[in-house]
JSON list of C-alpha atoms in Angstrom, two decimals:
[
{"chain": "A", "resi": 1, "resn": "MET", "atom": "CA", "xyz": [-10.39, -2.47, 27.81]},
{"chain": "A", "resi": 2, "resn": "LYS", "atom": "CA", "xyz": [-7.21, -4.35, 27.00]},
{"chain": "A", "resi": 3, "resn": "GLU", "atom": "CA", "xyz": [-4.16, -3.52, 24.95]},
{"chain": "A", "resi": 4, "resn": "THR", "atom": "CA", "xyz": [-2.59, -6.15, 22.72]},
{"chain": "A", "resi": 5, "resn": "THR", "atom": "CA", "xyz": [0.59, -5.65, 20.72]},
{"chain": "A", "resi": 6, "resn": "LEU", "atom": "CA", "xyz": [1.18, -7.72, 17.61]},
{"chain": "A", "resi": 7, "resn": "THR", "atom": "CA", "xyz": [4.49, -8.01, 15.79]},
{"chain": "A", "resi": 8, "resn": "VAL", "atom": "CA", "xyz": [3.72, -7.95, 12.09]},
{"chain": "A", "resi": 9, "resn": "GLU", "atom": "CA", "xyz": [6.16, -8.52, 9.24]},
{"chain": "A", "resi": 10, "resn": "GLY", "atom": "CA", "xyz": [5.91, -7.12, 5.74]},
{"chain": "A", "resi": 11, "resn": "MET", "atom": "CA", "xyz": [4.23, -3.77, 6.31]},
{"chain": "A", "resi": 12, "resn": "THR", "atom": "CA", "xyz": [6.23, -1.37, 4.17]},
{"chain": "A", "resi": 13, "resn": "CYS", "atom": "CA", "xyz": [4.21, 1.76, 3.46]},
{"chain": "A", "resi": 14, "resn": "ASN", "atom": "CA", "xyz": [1.24, 3.87, 4.44]},
{"chain": "A", "resi": 15, "resn": "HIS", "atom": "CA", "xyz": [-1.07, 1.71, 2.34]},
{"chain": "A", "resi": 16, "resn": "CYS", "atom": "CA", "xyz": [-0.02, -1.27, 4.44]},
{"chain": "A", "resi": 17, "resn": "LYS", "atom": "CA", "xyz": [-0.56, 0.72, 7.61]},
{"chain": "A", "resi": 18, "resn": "ALA", "atom": "CA", "xyz": [-4.06, 1.69, 6.49]},
{"chain": "A", "resi": 19, "resn": "ALA", "atom": "CA", "xyz": [-4.94, -1.85, 5.41]},
{"chain": "A", "resi": 20, "resn": "VAL", "atom": "CA", "xyz": [-3.93, -3.39, 8.74]},
{"chain": "A", "resi": 21, "resn": "GLU", "atom": "CA", "xyz": [-5.47, -0.67, 10.88]},
{"chain": "A", "resi": 22, "resn": "GLY", "atom": "CA", "xyz": [-8.66, -0.81, 8.82]},
{"chain": "A", "resi": 23, "resn": "ALA", "atom": "CA", "xyz": [-9.00, -4.57, 9.10]},
{"chain": "A", "resi": 24, "resn": "LEU", "atom": "CA", "xyz": [-8.56, -4.47, 12.87]},
{"chain": "A", "resi": 25, "resn": "ASN", "atom": "CA", "xyz": [-10.94, -1.57, 13.30]},
{"chain": "A", "resi": 26, "resn": "GLU", "atom": "CA", "xyz": [-13.63, -3.57, 11.52]},
{"chain": "A", "resi": 27, "resn": "LEU", "atom": "CA", "xyz": [-13.59, -6.15, 14.31]},
{"chain": "A", "resi": 28, "resn": "ASN", "atom": "CA", "xyz": [-16.43, -5.76, 16.74]},
{"chain": "A", "resi": 29, "resn": "GLY", "atom": "CA", "xyz": [-14.99, -4.53, 20.05]},
{"chain": "A", "resi": 30, "resn": "VAL", "atom": "CA", "xyz": [-11.81, -2.97, 18.70]},
{"chain": "A", "resi": 31, "resn": "GLU", "atom": "CA", "xyz": [-11.44, 0.60, 19.93]},
{"chain": "A", "resi": 32, "resn": "SER", "atom": "CA", "xyz": [-8.30, 1.54, 18.03]},
{"chain": "A", "resi": 33, "resn": "ALA", "atom": "CA", "xyz": [-5.43, 0.02, 16.09]},
{"chain": "A", "resi": 34, "resn": "THR", "atom": "CA", "xyz": [-2.17, 1.84, 15.49]},
{"chain": "A", "resi": 35, "resn": "VAL", "atom": "CA", "xyz": [0.59, 0.55, 13.24]},
{"chain": "A", "resi": 36, "resn": "SER", "atom": "CA", "xyz": [4.22, 1.52, 13.64]},
{"chain": "A", "resi": 37, "resn": "LEU", "atom": "CA", "xyz": [5.91, 0.70, 10.34]},
{"chain": "A", "resi": 38, "resn": "GLN", "atom": "CA", "xyz": [9.37, 1.27, 11.81]},
{"chain": "A", "resi": 39, "resn": "GLU", "atom": "CA", "xyz": [8.80, -1.04, 14.75]},
{"chain": "A", "resi": 40, "resn": "HIS", "atom": "CA", "xyz": [6.84, -3.66, 12.78]},
{"chain": "A", "resi": 41, "resn": "ARG", "atom": "CA", "xyz": [4.11, -3.60, 15.36]},
{"chain": "A", "resi": 42, "resn": "VAL", "atom": "CA", "xyz": [0.44, -2.90, 15.86]},
{"chain": "A", "resi": 43, "resn": "ASP", "atom": "CA", "xyz": [-1.03, -1.71, 19.14]},
{"chain": "A", "resi": 44, "resn": "VAL", "atom": "CA", "xyz": [-4.67, -2.66, 19.48]},
{"chain": "A", "resi": 45, "resn": "ILE", "atom": "CA", "xyz": [-6.95, -1.34, 22.18]},
{"chain": "A", "resi": 46, "resn": "HIS", "atom": "CA", "xyz": [-10.00, -3.55, 22.48]},
{"chain": "A", "resi": 47, "resn": "GLN", "atom": "CA", "xyz": [-12.68, -5.02, 24.68]},
{"chain": "A", "resi": 48, "resn": "ASP", "atom": "CA", "xyz": [-11.99, -8.29, 26.48]},
{"chain": "A", "resi": 49, "resn": "SER", "atom": "CA", "xyz": [-14.32, -10.06, 24.08]},
{"chain": "A", "resi": 50, "resn": "VAL", "atom": "CA", "xyz": [-11.92, -9.67, 21.16]},
{"chain": "A", "resi": 51, "resn": "SER", "atom": "CA", "xyz": [-9.74, -12.77, 20.84]},
{"chain": "A", "resi": 52, "resn": "LEU", "atom": "CA", "xyz": [-6.12, -12.82, 19.83]},
{"chain": "A", "resi": 53, "resn": "GLU", "atom": "CA", "xyz": [-7.05, -15.31, 17.11]},
{"chain": "A", "resi": 54, "resn": "ALA", "atom": "CA", "xyz": [-9.52, -12.86, 15.57]},
{"chain": "A", "resi": 55, "resn": "MET", "atom": "CA", "xyz": [-6.92, -10.10, 15.50]},
{"chain": "A", "resi": 56, "resn": "VAL", "atom": "CA", "xyz": [-4.25, -12.35, 14.00]},
{"chain": "A", "resi": 57, "resn": "GLU", "atom": "CA", "xyz": [-6.68, -13.56, 11.36]},
{"chain": "A", "resi": 58, "resn": "ALA", "atom": "CA", "xyz": [-7.66, -9.99, 10.42]},
{"chain": "A", "resi": 59, "resn": "VAL", "atom": "CA", "xyz": [-4.01, -9.08, 9.87]},
{"chain": "A", "resi": 60, "resn": "GLU", "atom": "CA", "xyz": [-3.18, -12.26, 7.99]},
{"chain": "A", "resi": 61, "resn": "GLU", "atom": "CA", "xyz": [-6.14, -11.76, 5.67]},
{"chain": "A", "resi": 62, "resn": "GLN", "atom": "CA", "xyz": [-4.46, -8.55, 4.55]},
{"chain": "A", "resi": 63, "resn": "GLY", "atom": "CA", "xyz": [-1.42, -10.58, 3.53]},
{"chain": "A", "resi": 64, "resn": "TYR", "atom": "CA", "xyz": [0.93, -10.00, 6.47]},
{"chain": "A", "resi": 65, "resn": "ASP", "atom": "CA", "xyz": [2.63, -12.41, 8.85]},
{"chain": "A", "resi": 66, "resn": "VAL", "atom": "CA", "xyz": [2.07, -12.13, 12.57]},
{"chain": "A", "resi": 67, "resn": "LYS", "atom": "CA", "xyz": [5.00, -13.30, 14.63]},
{"chain": "A", "resi": 68, "resn": "ALA", "atom": "CA", "xyz": [4.40, -15.27, 17.79]},
{"chain": "B", "resi": 1, "resn": "MET", "atom": "CA", "xyz": [0.14, 4.28, -29.50]},
{"chain": "B", "resi": 2, "resn": "LYS", "atom": "CA", "xyz": [3.33, 5.10, -27.64]},
{"chain": "B", "resi": 3, "resn": "GLU", "atom": "CA", "xyz": [5.18, 3.46, -24.78]},
{"chain": "B", "resi": 4, "resn": "THR", "atom": "CA", "xyz": [6.70, 5.56, -22.03]},
{"chain": "B", "resi": 5, "resn": "THR", "atom": "CA", "xyz": [8.78, 4.18, -19.19]},
{"chain": "B", "resi": 6, "resn": "LEU", "atom": "CA", "xyz": [8.96, 6.09, -15.92]},
{"chain": "B", "resi": 7, "resn": "THR", "atom": "CA", "xyz": [11.45, 5.41, -13.15]},
{"chain": "B", "resi": 8, "resn": "VAL", "atom": "CA", "xyz": [9.59, 5.75, -9.87]},
{"chain": "B", "resi": 9, "resn": "GLU", "atom": "CA", "xyz": [11.05, 5.66, -6.39]},
{"chain": "B", "resi": 10, "resn": "GLY", "atom": "CA", "xyz": [9.30, 4.55, -3.23]},
{"chain": "B", "resi": 11, "resn": "MET", "atom": "CA", "xyz": [6.93, 1.86, -4.50]},
{"chain": "B", "resi": 12, "resn": "THR", "atom": "CA", "xyz": [7.32, -0.95, -1.99]},
{"chain": "B", "resi": 13, "resn": "CYS", "atom": "CA", "xyz": [4.34, -3.27, -2.13]},
{"chain": "B", "resi": 14, "resn": "ASN", "atom": "CA", "xyz": [1.32, -4.37, -4.11]},
{"chain": "B", "resi": 15, "resn": "HIS", "atom": "CA", "xyz": [-0.74, -1.52, -2.69]},
{"chain": "B", "resi": 16, "resn": "CYS", "atom": "CA", "xyz": [1.76, 0.91, -4.20]},
{"chain": "B", "resi": 17, "resn": "LYS", "atom": "CA", "xyz": [1.66, -0.97, -7.49]},
{"chain": "B", "resi": 18, "resn": "ALA", "atom": "CA", "xyz": [-2.13, -0.76, -7.56]},
{"chain": "B", "resi": 19, "resn": "ALA", "atom": "CA", "xyz": [-2.17, 2.93, -6.60]},
{"chain": "B", "resi": 20, "resn": "VAL", "atom": "CA", "xyz": [0.25, 3.95, -9.36]},
{"chain": "B", "resi": 21, "resn": "GLU", "atom": "CA", "xyz": [-1.30, 1.74, -12.03]},
{"chain": "B", "resi": 22, "resn": "GLY", "atom": "CA", "xyz": [-4.77, 2.95, -11.06]},
{"chain": "B", "resi": 23, "resn": "ALA", "atom": "CA", "xyz": [-3.82, 6.63, -11.21]},
{"chain": "B", "resi": 24, "resn": "LEU", "atom": "CA", "xyz": [-2.27, 6.23, -14.65]},
{"chain": "B", "resi": 25, "resn": "ASN", "atom": "CA", "xyz": [-5.17, 4.20, -15.98]},
{"chain": "B", "resi": 26, "resn": "GLU", "atom": "CA", "xyz": [-7.53, 7.01, -15.01]},
{"chain": "B", "resi": 27, "resn": "LEU", "atom": "CA", "xyz": [-5.82, 9.34, -17.49]},
{"chain": "B", "resi": 28, "resn": "ASN", "atom": "CA", "xyz": [-7.72, 9.73, -20.71]},
{"chain": "B", "resi": 29, "resn": "GLY", "atom": "CA", "xyz": [-5.77, 8.00, -23.47]},
{"chain": "B", "resi": 30, "resn": "VAL", "atom": "CA", "xyz": [-3.82, 5.57, -21.29]},
{"chain": "B", "resi": 31, "resn": "GLU", "atom": "CA", "xyz": [-4.20, 2.03, -22.54]},
{"chain": "B", "resi": 32, "resn": "SER", "atom": "CA", "xyz": [-2.27, 0.23, -19.83]},
{"chain": "B", "resi": 33, "resn": "ALA", "atom": "CA", "xyz": [0.17, 0.87, -17.00]},
{"chain": "B", "resi": 34, "resn": "THR", "atom": "CA", "xyz": [2.34, -1.85, -15.52]},
{"chain": "B", "resi": 35, "resn": "VAL", "atom": "CA", "xyz": [4.51, -1.39, -12.45]},
{"chain": "B", "resi": 36, "resn": "SER", "atom": "CA", "xyz": [7.61, -3.45, -11.77]},
{"chain": "B", "resi": 37, "resn": "LEU", "atom": "CA", "xyz": [8.34, -3.08, -8.07]},
{"chain": "B", "resi": 38, "resn": "GLN", "atom": "CA", "xyz": [11.74, -4.75, -8.40]},
{"chain": "B", "resi": 39, "resn": "GLU", "atom": "CA", "xyz": [12.85, -2.51, -11.24]},
{"chain": "B", "resi": 40, "resn": "HIS", "atom": "CA", "xyz": [11.29, 0.67, -9.83]},
{"chain": "B", "resi": 41, "resn": "ARG", "atom": "CA", "xyz": [9.61, 1.36, -13.14]},
{"chain": "B", "resi": 42, "resn": "VAL", "atom": "CA", "xyz": [6.26, 1.83, -14.78]},
{"chain": "B", "resi": 43, "resn": "ASP", "atom": "CA", "xyz": [5.60, 1.00, -18.42]},
{"chain": "B", "resi": 44, "resn": "VAL", "atom": "CA", "xyz": [2.75, 3.04, -19.82]},
{"chain": "B", "resi": 45, "resn": "ILE", "atom": "CA", "xyz": [1.12, 2.38, -23.18]},
{"chain": "B", "resi": 46, "resn": "HIS", "atom": "CA", "xyz": [-0.85, 5.41, -24.27]},
{"chain": "B", "resi": 47, "resn": "GLN", "atom": "CA", "xyz": [-2.10, 7.55, -27.09]},
{"chain": "B", "resi": 48, "resn": "ASP", "atom": "CA", "xyz": [0.11, 10.34, -28.41]},
{"chain": "B", "resi": 49, "resn": "SER", "atom": "CA", "xyz": [-2.20, 12.85, -26.76]},
{"chain": "B", "resi": 50, "resn": "VAL", "atom": "CA", "xyz": [-1.08, 11.87, -23.24]},
{"chain": "B", "resi": 51, "resn": "SER", "atom": "CA", "xyz": [1.72, 14.15, -22.08]},
{"chain": "B", "resi": 52, "resn": "LEU", "atom": "CA", "xyz": [4.68, 13.10, -20.00]},
{"chain": "B", "resi": 53, "resn": "GLU", "atom": "CA", "xyz": [3.75, 15.87, -17.57]},
{"chain": "B", "resi": 54, "resn": "ALA", "atom": "CA", "xyz": [0.30, 14.38, -17.01]},
{"chain": "B", "resi": 55, "resn": "MET", "atom": "CA", "xyz": [1.76, 10.96, -16.29]},
{"chain": "B", "resi": 56, "resn": "VAL", "atom": "CA", "xyz": [4.39, 12.33, -13.92]},
{"chain": "B", "resi": 57, "resn": "GLU", "atom": "CA", "xyz": [1.74, 14.34, -12.10]},
{"chain": "B", "resi": 58, "resn": "ALA", "atom": "CA", "xyz": [-0.53, 11.30, -11.71]},
{"chain": "B", "resi": 59, "resn": "VAL", "atom": "CA", "xyz": [2.29, 9.32, -10.12]},
{"chain": "B", "resi": 60, "resn": "GLU", "atom": "CA", "xyz": [3.44, 12.18, -7.89]},
{"chain": "B", "resi": 61, "resn": "GLU", "atom": "CA", "xyz": [-0.11, 12.72, -6.65]},
{"chain": "B", "resi": 62, "resn": "GLN", "atom": "CA", "xyz": [0.07, 9.19, -5.25]},
{"chain": "B", "resi": 63, "resn": "GLY", "atom": "CA", "xyz": [3.10, 10.21, -3.21]},
{"chain": "B", "resi": 64, "resn": "TYR", "atom": "CA", "xyz": [5.95, 8.79, -5.28]},
{"chain": "B", "resi": 65, "resn": "ASP", "atom": "CA", "xyz": [8.95, 10.46, -6.88]},
{"chain": "B", "resi": 66, "resn": "VAL", "atom": "CA", "xyz": [9.52, 10.21, -10.60]},
{"chain": "B", "resi": 67, "resn": "LYS", "atom": "CA", "xyz": [13.18, 10.32, -11.58]},
{"chain": "B", "resi": 68, "resn": "ALA", "atom": "CA", "xyz": [14.21, 12.25, -14.67]}
]
């Protein structure tokens, strides 16, 4: 298991939190995803098989920007 | 048909817009509901039978405050 933290801009409310967490949780191999709205971040716990690219894409598909 | 404008605090994003519009549109007699995020308002077009109380309640149930 690995932990990856993404910095995500534009999440403003609990709907945003749910959308981002939900999209990440749908990825095969993601154990949990937890958004902090205040800190503009998402902590993802996942298997090694989950790529950073896949996580970034899942968040971007919800309409949010992932910062490098 | 009547038009009622509600001032609503706390709507920050398109999810909020959709939640508030959807809740109002579910009320019997509501023709349309349009949120302006920038102006913190909702314009509701509805039949005379729809009470202000019912509209306020629908918005509050989504977690937003309606200002008098």
